[in-house]
Amino acid sequence: MTNRDILNRLGLARFPFGTDPGAVFYAGPQHREAAGFLESALQSVDLLVVLTGEQGAGKQTTLDFTLRQSLPGALVAPLGSLPTGPDDFFAGLLAGFGFDGLNASRDEMRGLIEVFLGQQLQKNTTTIIVAEVPSTVSGAVIKELGWLSLLNSVRHGRLKLVLLGGDGVERQLAAPRMHALRQMIRWQHRLEALGIAETRDYLEFHAEAAGSDRPDKLFSPEASARIHELSGGLPGRIDQVAARALNIALEANEDTVGGHCVRPPEDGDTAKDAPPPRRVAALDILLDGQPTARISLNASRLLIGRHPWNDVRLDHDSVSRHHAMLVREGGRWTVVDLNSTNGIRVNDHVVRQRRLNHGDVVQVGQFRLVLGEGIAPTRSLEAVEDDVSATTILPG
């Protein structure tokens, strides 16, 4: 039986994993939000845009999708890792613009960059420079970024430097020596790993995109959970683990990928060094001391209040229409009072805004919201895995 015969037996027009990652784009909550962030940032008049996330989270894929959708005519100049010296930085920019092998002074390179970007501006062409952030950004390069930010192309929104990086970028930007760089960054977003429900949806999406007429049946629930465990919810690793599992199922002449087909990456696979699964934050909601629900915090911003339009609706007279907001920044959650009538308390202290730690208790009207980690809901809690916008908490 040929590979085509095997794929036909599974109802697949092509293999769903390991193909061009740009061929299809999974627009789940995490990536849809990141794409929306990038679209807004790329339309701004700011130079720097920062997108962080673990390796395999899909930063480059999301950026490529956003550019195809929002700026199809843009000139994209890949810089690789952001150089540590000004001369290498300018030479890298010019190479990205198509000027290779130049032997020029720093001032000459500045002048050529300014002329080239001026020509792009006259053609109404947006120039996107894409760079990976190294472990250290030198003060000399930060100074040249300041020079770039003053060019006419930036003031007209036609020049962007998109910085992609992992957890180290967030720690690096928090250092006092990075103050000048932080002052230039107004657009920063973190692309989180997928939760279990999103991983299952991701697998179904790729199965459907590959032609499956039963995308929800190709991977068993046990297989989906095991893939999430081994991949940490990182799409790049999900592709690798799921592809191997599907191949094992095909070799065994099975029509469904079961949990027994999902195995750790083989030796030599770059995925073997990936971090363990990220512990996803969760919010336990209690009313009059009784557990009501547990919500996985898989978005970067949640509105809480009595009005149906809130992400989490607390339907009680003690709660204002738009009472509070939870915001995730740099991997930490902050609660903000939205001028509510009864205010909010954190650990019995009245606050307007407070960064939260795991175990903190936020009082919203008669409800107590406890920030924890959503590894597994307790039996007395309702697990809400899907879109939190559908979550309504009613008084018992």
mmCIF file of C-alpha atoms in Angstrom:
data_model
loop_
_atom_site.group_PDB
_atom_site.id
_atom_site.type_symbol
_atom_site.label_atom_id
_atom_site.label_comp_id
_atom_site.label_asym_id
_atom_site.label_seq_id
_atom_site.Cartn_x
_atom_site.Cartn_y
_atom_site.Cartn_z
ATOM 1 C CA MET A 1 0.000 0.000 0.000
ATOM 2 C CA THR A 2 1.446 3.403 -1.006
ATOM 3 C CA ASN A 3 1.618 6.437 1.246
ATOM 4 C CA ARG A 4 -1.179 7.967 -0.818
ATOM 5 C CA ASP A 5 -3.349 4.883 -0.214
ATOM 6 C CA ILE A 6 -2.695 5.129 3.514
ATOM 7 C CA LEU A 7 -3.596 8.827 3.605
ATOM 8 C CA ASN A 8 -6.738 8.143 1.567
ATOM 9 C CA ARG A 9 -7.773 5.475 4.060
ATOM 10 C CA LEU A 10 -7.628 8.132 6.780
ATOM 11 C CA GLY A 11 -9.462 10.636 4.579
ATOM 12 C CA LEU A 12 -6.404 12.900 4.324
ATOM 13 C CA ALA A 13 -5.376 14.744 1.183
ATOM 14 C CA ARG A 14 -1.907 15.364 2.616
ATOM 15 C CA PHE A 15 0.106 14.771 5.763
ATOM 16 C CA PRO A 16 -1.154 17.315 8.337
ATOM 17 C CA PHE A 17 2.188 17.997 10.040
ATOM 18 C CA GLY A 18 5.704 18.754 8.909
ATOM 19 C CA THR A 19 4.612 20.715 5.829
ATOM 20 C CA ASP A 20 5.154 24.414 5.235
ATOM 21 C CA PRO A 21 4.110 26.074 8.545
ATOM 22 C CA GLY A 22 2.919 29.103 6.591
ATOM 23 C CA ALA A 23 0.478 27.043 4.505
ATOM 24 C CA VAL A 24 -2.181 27.192 7.218
ATOM 25 C CA PHE A 25 -2.443 29.362 10.300
ATOM 26 C CA TYR A 26 -4.109 28.192 13.504
ATOM 27 C CA ALA A 27 -6.125 31.170 14.728
ATOM 28 C CA GLY A 28 -6.837 29.971 18.266
ATOM 29 C CA PRO A 29 -7.245 32.455 21.130
ATOM 30 C CA GLN A 30 -3.497 32.818 21.785
ATOM 31 C CA HIS A 31 -2.440 33.291 18.170
ATOM 32 C CA ARG A 32 -5.490 35.360 17.190
ATOM 33 C CA GLU A 33 -4.710 37.765 20.007
ATOM 34 C CA ALA A 34 -1.015 37.909 19.051
ATOM 35 C CA ALA A 35 -1.913 38.526 15.395
ATOM 36 C CA GLY A 36 -4.264 41.338 16.436
ATOM 37 C CA PHE A 37 -1.517 42.851 18.566
ATOM 38 C CA LEU A 38 0.948 42.716 15.671
ATOM 39 C CA GLU A 39 -1.539 44.217 13.235
ATOM 40 C CA SER A 40 -2.101 47.211 15.522
ATOM 41 C CA ALA A 41 1.596 47.600 16.312
ATOM 42 C CA LEU A 42 2.622 47.483 12.657
ATOM 43 C CA GLN A 43 0.141 50.270 11.867
ATOM 44 C CA SER A 44 1.532 52.517 14.627
ATOM 45 C CA VAL A 45 4.196 55.221 14.360
ATOM 46 C CA ASP A 46 6.545 53.463 16.793
ATOM 47 C CA LEU A 47 9.773 51.763 15.719
ATOM 48 C CA LEU A 48 9.991 48.838 18.125
ATOM 49 C CA VAL A 49 7.607 45.890 18.422
ATOM 50 C CA VAL A 50 8.468 43.064 20.834
ATOM 51 C CA LEU A 51 6.929 39.581 20.656
ATOM 52 C CA THR A 52 8.131 37.039 23.195
ATOM 53 C CA GLY A 53 7.393 33.396 23.918
ATOM 54 C CA GLU A 54 9.125 30.069 24.356
ATOM 55 C CA GLN A 55 10.863 28.444 21.410
ATOM 56 C CA GLY A 56 8.189 26.762 19.307
ATOM 57 C CA ALA A 57 5.372 29.055 20.491
ATOM 58 C CA GLY A 58 4.814 30.283 16.924
ATOM 59 C CA LYS A 59 6.218 33.809 17.018
ATOM 60 C CA GLN A 60 7.648 33.792 13.491
ATOM 61 C CA THR A 61 4.618 31.959 12.071
ATOM 62 C CA THR A 62 2.249 34.506 13.615
ATOM 63 C CA LEU A 63 4.338 37.404 12.323
ATOM 64 C CA ASP A 64 4.466 35.915 8.811
ATOM 65 C CA PHE A 65 0.685 35.428 8.812
ATOM 66 C CA THR A 66 0.063 38.992 10.000
ATOM 67 C CA LEU A 67 2.360 40.430 7.334
ATOM 68 C CA ARG A 68 0.619 38.436 4.599
ATOM 69 C CA GLN A 69 -2.779 39.641 5.792
ATOM 70 C CA SER A 70 -2.052 43.253 6.742
ATOM 71 C CA LEU A 71 1.064 44.338 4.841
ATOM 72 C CA PRO A 72 1.437 42.091 1.786
ATOM 73 C CA GLY A 73 3.594 44.658 -0.015
ATOM 74 C CA ALA A 74 6.019 45.275 2.840
ATOM 75 C CA LEU A 75 9.760 44.834 2.461
ATOM 76 C CA VAL A 76 10.779 42.285 5.120
ATOM 77 C CA ALA A 77 14.465 42.381 6.067
ATOM 78 C CA PRO A 78 15.535 39.450 8.296
ATOM 79 C CA LEU A 79 18.438 40.504 10.498
ATOM 80 C CA GLY A 80 18.992 37.231 12.365
ATOM 81 C CA SER A 81 20.253 37.774 15.889
ATOM 82 C CA LEU A 82 20.449 41.456 16.838
ATOM 83 C CA PRO A 83 24.181 42.356 16.556
ATOM 84 C CA THR A 84 26.030 43.639 19.610
ATOM 85 C CA GLY A 85 28.123 46.259 17.796
ATOM 86 C CA PRO A 86 26.901 49.312 15.844
ATOM 87 C CA ASP A 87 28.934 48.537 12.730
ATOM 88 C CA ASP A 88 27.638 44.962 12.568
ATOM 89 C CA PHE A 89 24.138 46.284 13.229
ATOM 90 C CA PHE A 90 24.249 48.710 10.291
ATOM 91 C CA ALA A 91 25.914 46.135 8.024
ATOM 92 C CA GLY A 92 23.168 43.638 8.916
ATOM 93 C CA LEU A 93 20.461 46.180 8.110
ATOM 94 C CA LEU A 94 22.000 46.969 4.738
ATOM 95 C CA ALA A 95 22.391 43.264 3.947
ATOM 96 C CA GLY A 96 18.699 42.820 4.722
ATOM 97 C CA PHE A 97 17.970 45.676 2.317
ATOM 98 C CA GLY A 98 19.993 43.932 -0.383
ATOM 99 C CA PHE A 99 23.360 45.693 0.013
ATOM 100 C CA ASP A 100 25.836 42.878 0.617
ATOM 101 C CA GLY A 101 29.592 43.091 1.053
ATOM 102 C CA LEU A 102 29.821 46.828 1.662
ATOM 103 C CA ASN A 103 33.100 48.270 2.930
ATOM 104 C CA ALA A 104 31.933 51.548 4.419
ATOM 105 C CA SER A 105 32.346 53.617 7.572
ATOM 106 C CA ARG A 106 29.592 53.899 10.148
ATOM 107 C CA ASP A 107 28.603 57.376 8.951
ATOM 108 C CA GLU A 108 28.524 56.177 5.351
ATOM 109 C CA MET A 109 26.290 53.258 6.328
ATOM 110 C CA ARG A 110 23.988 55.610 8.240
ATOM 111 C CA GLY A 111 23.707 57.820 5.187
ATOM 112 C CA LEU A 112 22.947 54.902 2.873
ATOM 113 C CA ILE A 113 20.292 53.571 5.250
ATOM 114 C CA GLU A 114 18.656 57.003 5.441
ATOM 115 C CA VAL A 115 18.628 57.383 1.639
ATOM 116 C CA PHE A 116 17.261 53.874 1.098
ATOM 117 C CA LEU A 117 14.496 54.286 3.682
ATOM 118 C CA GLY A 118 13.635 57.675 2.192
ATOM 119 C CA GLN A 119 13.111 56.013 -1.174
ATOM 120 C CA GLN A 120 10.909 53.361 0.429
ATOM 121 C CA LEU A 121 8.891 56.108 2.087
ATOM 122 C CA GLN A 122 8.345 57.864 -1.248
ATOM 123 C CA LYS A 123 6.983 54.572 -2.631
ATOM 124 C CA ASN A 124 4.716 54.202 0.438
ATOM 125 C CA THR A 125 6.428 50.892 1.189
ATOM 126 C CA THR A 126 6.659 49.728 4.789
ATOM 127 C CA THR A 127 10.006 48.241 5.797
ATOM 128 C CA ILE A 128 9.911 45.534 8.471
ATOM 129 C CA ILE A 129 13.205 44.538 10.100
ATOM 130 C CA VAL A 130 12.950 41.250 12.016
ATOM 131 C CA ALA A 131 15.565 40.302 14.601
ATOM 132 C CA GLU A 132 16.038 37.725 17.328
ATOM 133 C CA VAL A 133 16.983 39.301 20.648
ATOM 134 C CA PRO A 134 20.324 37.975 21.979
ATOM 135 C CA SER A 135 21.157 37.436 25.641
ATOM 136 C CA THR A 136 22.561 40.981 25.814
ATOM 137 C CA VAL A 137 21.673 44.166 23.947
ATOM 138 C CA SER A 138 24.620 46.545 24.047
ATOM 139 C CA GLY A 139 24.286 50.197 24.971
ATOM 140 C CA ALA A 140 25.912 51.138 21.654
ATOM 141 C CA VAL A 141 23.186 49.363 19.677
ATOM 142 C CA ILE A 142 20.466 50.908 21.871
ATOM 143 C CA LYS A 143 21.924 54.319 20.966
ATOM 144 C CA GLU A 144 21.639 53.499 17.236
ATOM 145 C CA LEU A 145 18.061 52.303 17.752
ATOM 146 C CA GLY A 146 17.384 55.771 19.133
ATOM 147 C CA TRP A 147 18.816 57.245 15.922
ATOM 148 C CA LEU A 148 16.596 54.973 13.797
ATOM 149 C CA SER A 149 13.517 55.998 15.792
ATOM 150 C CA LEU A 150 13.979 59.635 14.710
ATOM 151 C CA LEU A 151 13.913 58.942 10.969
ATOM 152 C CA ASN A 152 11.031 60.199 8.831
ATOM 153 C CA SER A 153 10.109 56.608 7.943
ATOM 154 C CA VAL A 154 9.270 55.932 11.602
ATOM 155 C CA ARG A 155 7.285 59.141 12.012
ATOM 156 C CA HIS A 156 5.185 58.089 9.019
ATOM 157 C CA GLY A 157 4.752 54.539 10.329
ATOM 158 C CA ARG A 158 6.800 53.039 7.477
ATOM 159 C CA LEU A 159 9.672 51.487 9.457
ATOM 160 C CA LYS A 160 9.364 48.775 12.104
ATOM 161 C CA LEU A 161 11.903 46.688 13.980
ATOM 162 C CA VAL A 162 10.215 43.536 15.276
ATOM 163 C CA LEU A 163 12.161 41.866 18.079
ATOM 164 C CA LEU A 164 11.444 38.192 18.731
ATOM 165 C CA GLY A 165 12.698 36.479 21.868
ATOM 166 C CA GLY A 166 12.102 34.071 24.721
ATOM 167 C CA ASP A 167 11.737 34.421 28.476
ATOM 168 C CA GLY A 168 15.197 35.944 28.740
ATOM 169 C CA VAL A 169 14.036 39.040 26.859
ATOM 170 C CA GLU A 170 11.497 39.929 29.538
ATOM 171 C CA ARG A 171 14.104 39.537 32.277
ATOM 172 C CA GLN A 172 16.642 41.502 30.256
ATOM 173 C CA LEU A 173 14.274 44.417 29.669
ATOM 174 C CA ALA A 174 13.619 44.628 33.415
ATOM 175 C CA ALA A 175 17.315 45.347 34.121
ATOM 176 C CA PRO A 176 18.147 48.962 35.074
ATOM 177 C CA ARG A 177 20.689 49.237 32.232
ATOM 178 C CA MET A 178 17.862 48.622 29.744
ATOM 179 C CA HIS A 179 15.924 51.713 30.834
ATOM 180 C CA ALA A 180 16.651 53.591 27.591
ATOM 181 C CA LEU A 181 15.440 50.628 25.525
ATOM 182 C CA ARG A 182 12.304 50.199 27.646
ATOM 183 C CA GLN A 183 11.446 53.843 27.040
ATOM 184 C CA MET A 184 11.306 53.127 23.292
ATOM 185 C CA ILE A 185 9.040 50.069 23.600
ATOM 186 C CA ARG A 186 5.295 50.729 23.623
ATOM 187 C CA TRP A 187 4.287 47.472 21.943
ATOM 188 C CA GLN A 188 5.131 44.258 23.754
ATOM 189 C CA HIS A 189 3.221 40.988 23.831
ATOM 190 C CA ARG A 190 3.862 37.442 25.029
ATOM 191 C CA LEU A 191 2.660 34.427 23.041
ATOM 192 C CA GLU A 192 1.805 31.742 25.583
ATOM 193 C CA ALA A 193 1.765 27.981 25.148
ATOM 194 C CA LEU A 194 -1.572 26.327 24.361
ATOM 195 C CA GLY A 195 -3.729 24.772 27.046
ATOM 196 C CA ILE A 196 -5.031 21.214 26.801
ATOM 197 C CA ALA A 197 -8.286 22.250 25.108
ATOM 198 C CA GLU A 198 -6.396 24.471 22.642
ATOM 199 C CA THR A 199 -3.961 21.646 21.860
ATOM 200 C CA ARG A 200 -6.888 19.377 21.030
ATOM 201 C CA ASP A 201 -8.396 22.105 18.848
ATOM 202 C CA TYR A 202 -5.010 22.668 17.167
ATOM 203 C CA LEU A 203 -4.797 18.981 16.222
ATOM 204 C CA GLU A 204 -8.353 18.994 14.863
ATOM 205 C CA PHE A 205 -7.651 22.160 12.870
ATOM 206 C CA HIS A 206 -4.628 20.648 11.129
ATOM 207 C CA ALA A 207 -6.473 17.381 10.490
ATOM 208 C CA GLU A 208 -9.340 19.286 8.880
ATOM 209 C CA ALA A 209 -6.919 21.451 6.851
ATOM 210 C CA ALA A 210 -5.347 18.213 5.554
ATOM 211 C CA GLY A 211 -8.727 17.050 4.254
ATOM 212 C CA SER A 212 -9.985 14.868 7.116
ATOM 213 C CA ASP A 213 -13.767 14.460 7.232
ATOM 214 C CA ARG A 214 -13.517 13.375 10.872
ATOM 215 C CA PRO A 215 -10.930 15.760 12.384
ATOM 216 C CA ASP A 216 -12.278 15.239 15.898
ATOM 217 C CA LYS A 217 -11.703 11.477 15.630
ATOM 218 C CA LEU A 218 -8.186 11.326 14.157
ATOM 219 C CA PHE A 219 -6.558 11.752 17.606
ATOM 220 C CA SER A 220 -8.153 10.115 20.631
ATOM 221 C CA PRO A 221 -8.634 12.212 23.804
ATOM 222 C CA GLU A 222 -5.826 10.221 25.436
ATOM 223 C CA ALA A 223 -3.522 10.948 22.492
ATOM 224 C CA SER A 224 -4.336 14.664 22.576
ATOM 225 C CA ALA A 225 -3.616 14.854 26.309
ATOM 226 C CA ARG A 226 -0.349 12.949 25.904
ATOM 227 C CA ILE A 227 0.740 15.178 22.986
ATOM 228 C CA HIS A 228 0.065 18.229 25.123
ATOM 229 C CA GLU A 229 2.085 16.746 27.969
ATOM 230 C CA LEU A 230 5.109 15.972 25.796
ATOM 231 C CA SER A 231 4.984 19.215 23.807
ATOM 232 C CA GLY A 232 4.272 21.643 26.613
ATOM 233 C CA GLY A 233 1.553 23.117 24.405
ATOM 234 C CA LEU A 234 4.127 24.663 22.047
ATOM 235 C CA PRO A 235 2.872 24.394 18.438
ATOM 236 C CA GLY A 236 6.318 23.673 17.020
ATOM 237 C CA ARG A 237 6.672 20.699 19.345
ATOM 238 C CA ILE A 238 3.049 19.634 18.901
ATOM 239 C CA ASP A 239 3.773 19.262 15.179
ATOM 240 C CA GLN A 240 6.781 17.046 15.867
ATOM 241 C CA VAL A 241 5.153 14.837 18.490
ATOM 242 C CA ALA A 242 1.864 14.532 16.575
ATOM 243 C CA ALA A 243 3.661 13.702 13.302
ATOM 244 C CA ARG A 244 5.547 10.839 14.940
ATOM 245 C CA ALA A 245 2.372 9.548 16.598
ATOM 246 C CA LEU A 246 0.488 9.623 13.308
ATOM 247 C CA ASN A 247 3.280 7.735 11.557
ATOM 248 C CA ILE A 248 3.245 5.070 14.279
ATOM 249 C CA ALA A 249 -0.540 4.695 13.879
ATOM 250 C CA LEU A 250 -0.210 4.438 10.096
ATOM 251 C CA GLU A 251 2.472 1.755 10.357
ATOM 252 C CA ALA A 252 0.205 -0.221 12.681
ATOM 253 C CA ASN A 253 -2.673 0.087 10.188
ATOM 254 C CA GLU A 254 -4.804 1.940 12.745
ATOM 255 C CA ASP A 255 -7.470 4.465 11.766
ATOM 256 C CA THR A 256 -7.154 6.546 14.946
ATOM 257 C CA VAL A 257 -4.104 7.778 16.806
ATOM 258 C CA GLY A 258 -4.411 6.338 20.299
ATOM 259 C CA GLY A 259 -2.501 7.299 23.410
ATOM 260 C CA HIS A 260 -0.173 4.313 22.962
ATOM 261 C CA CYS A 261 1.063 5.830 19.666
ATOM 262 C CA VAL A 262 2.280 9.047 21.311
ATOM 263 C CA ARG A 263 5.896 8.747 22.350
ATOM 264 C CA PRO A 264 8.669 11.108 23.381
ATOM 265 C CA PRO A 265 10.757 12.590 20.579
ATOM 266 C CA GLU A 266 13.484 10.352 19.251
ATOM 267 C CA ASP A 267 17.119 10.899 20.245
ATOM 268 C CA GLY A 268 18.625 13.639 18.128
ATOM 269 C CA ASP A 269 15.287 15.399 17.711
ATOM 270 C CA THR A 270 15.672 19.060 18.557
ATOM 271 C CA ALA A 271 12.371 18.887 20.432
ATOM 272 C CA LYS A 272 13.897 16.783 23.198
ATOM 273 C CA ASP A 273 15.423 19.855 24.846
ATOM 274 C CA ALA A 274 12.156 21.774 25.075
ATOM 275 C CA PRO A 275 10.994 22.961 28.506
ATOM 276 C CA PRO A 276 8.353 21.117 30.517
ATOM 277 C CA PRO A 277 4.700 22.133 30.112
ATOM 278 C CA ARG A 278 3.909 25.612 31.404
ATOM 279 C CA ARG A 279 1.626 25.648 34.426
ATOM 280 C CA VAL A 280 -1.383 27.658 33.280
ATOM 281 C CA ALA A 281 -2.844 30.152 35.721
ATOM 282 C CA ALA A 282 -6.423 29.578 36.829
ATOM 283 C CA LEU A 283 -9.028 31.554 38.732
ATOM 284 C CA ASP A 284 -11.140 29.832 41.361
ATOM 285 C CA ILE A 285 -14.421 31.676 41.943
ATOM 286 C CA LEU A 286 -16.210 31.330 45.286
ATOM 287 C CA LEU A 287 -19.553 32.748 46.394
ATOM 288 C CA ASP A 288 -20.341 32.825 50.107
ATOM 289 C CA GLY A 289 -17.328 30.596 50.664
ATOM 290 C CA GLN A 290 -18.545 27.892 48.286
ATOM 291 C CA PRO A 291 -16.558 26.979 45.133
ATOM 292 C CA THR A 292 -18.486 27.977 42.008
ATOM 293 C CA ALA A 293 -16.128 27.601 39.047
ATOM 294 C CA ARG A 294 -12.523 27.359 37.936
ATOM 295 C CA ILE A 295 -11.497 29.254 34.804
ATOM 296 C CA SER A 296 -8.228 28.718 32.922
ATOM 297 C CA LEU A 297 -6.640 32.113 32.273
ATOM 298 C CA ASN A 298 -5.671 31.527 28.643
ATOM 299 C CA ALA A 299 -6.038 35.147 27.472
ATOM 300 C CA SER A 300 -3.940 38.187 28.308
ATOM 301 C CA ARG A 301 -6.821 40.379 29.461
ATOM 302 C CA LEU A 302 -10.181 39.573 31.098
ATOM 303 C CA LEU A 303 -13.025 41.908 32.027
ATOM 304 C CA ILE A 304 -15.024 40.997 35.127
ATOM 305 C CA GLY A 305 -18.438 42.399 35.945
ATOM 306 C CA ARG A 306 -22.220 42.021 35.950
ATOM 307 C CA HIS A 307 -22.836 42.998 32.308
ATOM 308 C CA PRO A 308 -23.168 40.123 29.790
ATOM 309 C CA TRP A 309 -20.389 41.586 27.631
ATOM 310 C CA ASN A 310 -17.736 40.850 30.264
ATOM 311 C CA ASP A 311 -15.379 37.918 29.772
ATOM 312 C CA VAL A 312 -16.367 36.656 33.228
ATOM 313 C CA ARG A 313 -19.867 37.655 34.230
ATOM 314 C CA LEU A 314 -20.614 37.725 37.957
ATOM 315 C CA ASP A 315 -24.374 38.135 38.027
ATOM 316 C CA HIS A 316 -24.924 39.705 41.443
ATOM 317 C CA ASP A 317 -26.106 43.136 42.629
ATOM 318 C CA SER A 318 -22.887 43.613 44.614
ATOM 319 C CA VAL A 319 -20.901 43.590 41.349
ATOM 320 C CA SER A 320 -20.710 46.630 39.060
ATOM 321 C CA ARG A 321 -21.484 46.365 35.350
ATOM 322 C CA HIS A 322 -17.767 46.564 34.571
ATOM 323 C CA HIS A 323 -16.117 45.954 37.913
ATOM 324 C CA ALA A 324 -12.487 44.918 37.390
ATOM 325 C CA MET A 325 -9.951 43.776 34.826
ATOM 326 C CA LEU A 326 -7.215 41.158 34.976
ATOM 327 C CA VAL A 327 -4.166 41.907 32.822
ATOM 328 C CA ARG A 328 -1.183 39.632 32.174
ATOM 329 C CA GLU A 329 2.137 41.415 31.702
ATOM 330 C CA GLY A 330 5.480 39.670 31.579
ATOM 331 C CA GLY A 331 4.018 36.438 32.869
ATOM 332 C CA ARG A 332 2.407 38.106 35.930
ATOM 333 C CA TRP A 333 -1.233 39.008 36.545
ATOM 334 C CA THR A 334 -2.449 42.424 37.712
ATOM 335 C CA VAL A 335 -5.970 43.250 38.876
ATOM 336 C CA VAL A 336 -7.317 46.746 38.178
ATOM 337 C CA ASP A 337 -10.451 48.350 39.654
ATOM 338 C CA LEU A 338 -12.614 49.911 36.905
ATOM 339 C CA ASN A 339 -14.140 52.605 39.137
ATOM 340 C CA SER A 340 -16.577 50.086 40.598
ATOM 341 C CA THR A 341 -19.131 51.042 43.225
ATOM 342 C CA ASN A 342 -17.934 48.618 45.911
ATOM 343 C CA GLY A 343 -14.263 48.547 44.914
ATOM 344 C CA ILE A 344 -11.958 45.549 45.089
ATOM 345 C CA ARG A 345 -9.886 44.020 47.861
ATOM 346 C CA VAL A 346 -6.781 41.883 47.610
ATOM 347 C CA ASN A 347 -6.136 39.801 50.720
ATOM 348 C CA ASP A 348 -8.613 42.063 52.598
ATOM 349 C CA HIS A 349 -6.818 45.287 51.600
ATOM 350 C CA VAL A 350 -8.644 47.878 49.491
ATOM 351 C CA VAL A 351 -6.659 48.499 46.295
ATOM 352 C CA ARG A 352 -7.048 50.293 43.001
ATOM 353 C CA GLN A 353 -4.469 48.106 41.269
ATOM 354 C CA ARG A 354 -2.307 45.250 42.511
ATOM 355 C CA ARG A 355 0.082 42.717 40.973
ATOM 356 C CA LEU A 356 -0.991 39.281 42.104
ATOM 357 C CA ASN A 357 0.836 36.232 43.397
ATOM 358 C CA HIS A 358 -0.489 32.689 43.349
ATOM 359 C CA GLY A 359 -2.883 32.229 46.252
ATOM 360 C CA ASP A 360 -3.938 35.883 46.440
ATOM 361 C CA VAL A 361 -7.647 36.423 47.074
ATOM 362 C CA VAL A 362 -9.449 39.179 45.155
ATOM 363 C CA GLN A 363 -12.816 40.316 46.566
ATOM 364 C CA VAL A 364 -15.288 41.444 43.875
ATOM 365 C CA GLY A 365 -18.635 42.175 45.500
ATOM 366 C CA GLN A 366 -19.763 38.975 47.224
ATOM 367 C CA PHE A 367 -17.380 36.864 45.142
ATOM 368 C CA ARG A 368 -13.890 35.794 46.134
ATOM 369 C CA LEU A 369 -11.504 35.111 43.244
ATOM 370 C CA VAL A 370 -8.439 33.040 44.081
ATOM 371 C CA LEU A 371 -5.481 33.012 41.689
ATOM 372 C CA GLY A 372 -3.965 29.567 41.374
ATOM 373 C CA GLU A 373 -2.565 27.177 38.780
ATOM 374 C CA GLY A 374 -4.933 25.257 36.534
ATOM 375 C CA ILE A 375 -3.315 21.834 36.510
ATOM 376 C CA ALA A 376 -6.528 19.992 37.390
ATOM 377 C CA PRO A 377 -9.854 21.295 38.713
ATOM 378 C CA THR A 378 -11.002 19.945 42.045
ATOM 379 C CA ARG A 379 -14.150 17.855 41.910
ATOM 380 C CA SER A 380 -16.288 20.576 43.484
ATOM 381 C CA LEU A 381 -15.402 23.050 40.747
ATOM 382 C CA GLU A 382 -16.761 23.331 37.240
ATOM 383 C CA ALA A 383 -13.884 23.241 34.756
ATOM 384 C CA VAL A 384 -14.305 25.875 32.080
ATOM 385 C CA GLU A 385 -11.725 24.969 29.402
ATOM 386 C CA ASP A 386 -13.088 26.836 26.421
ATOM 387 C CA ASP A 387 -13.692 30.496 25.634
ATOM 388 C CA VAL A 388 -14.012 32.355 28.927
ATOM 389 C CA SER A 389 -16.318 34.855 27.250
ATOM 390 C CA ALA A 390 -19.064 32.272 27.678
ATOM 391 C CA THR A 391 -18.565 32.069 31.447
ATOM 392 C CA THR A 392 -21.447 33.296 33.584
ATOM 393 C CA ILE A 393 -21.395 32.814 37.353
ATOM 394 C CA LEU A 394 -24.858 32.936 38.916
ATOM 395 C CA PRO A 395 -25.588 33.149 42.637
ATOM 396 C CA GLY A 396 -26.696 29.820 44.000
#
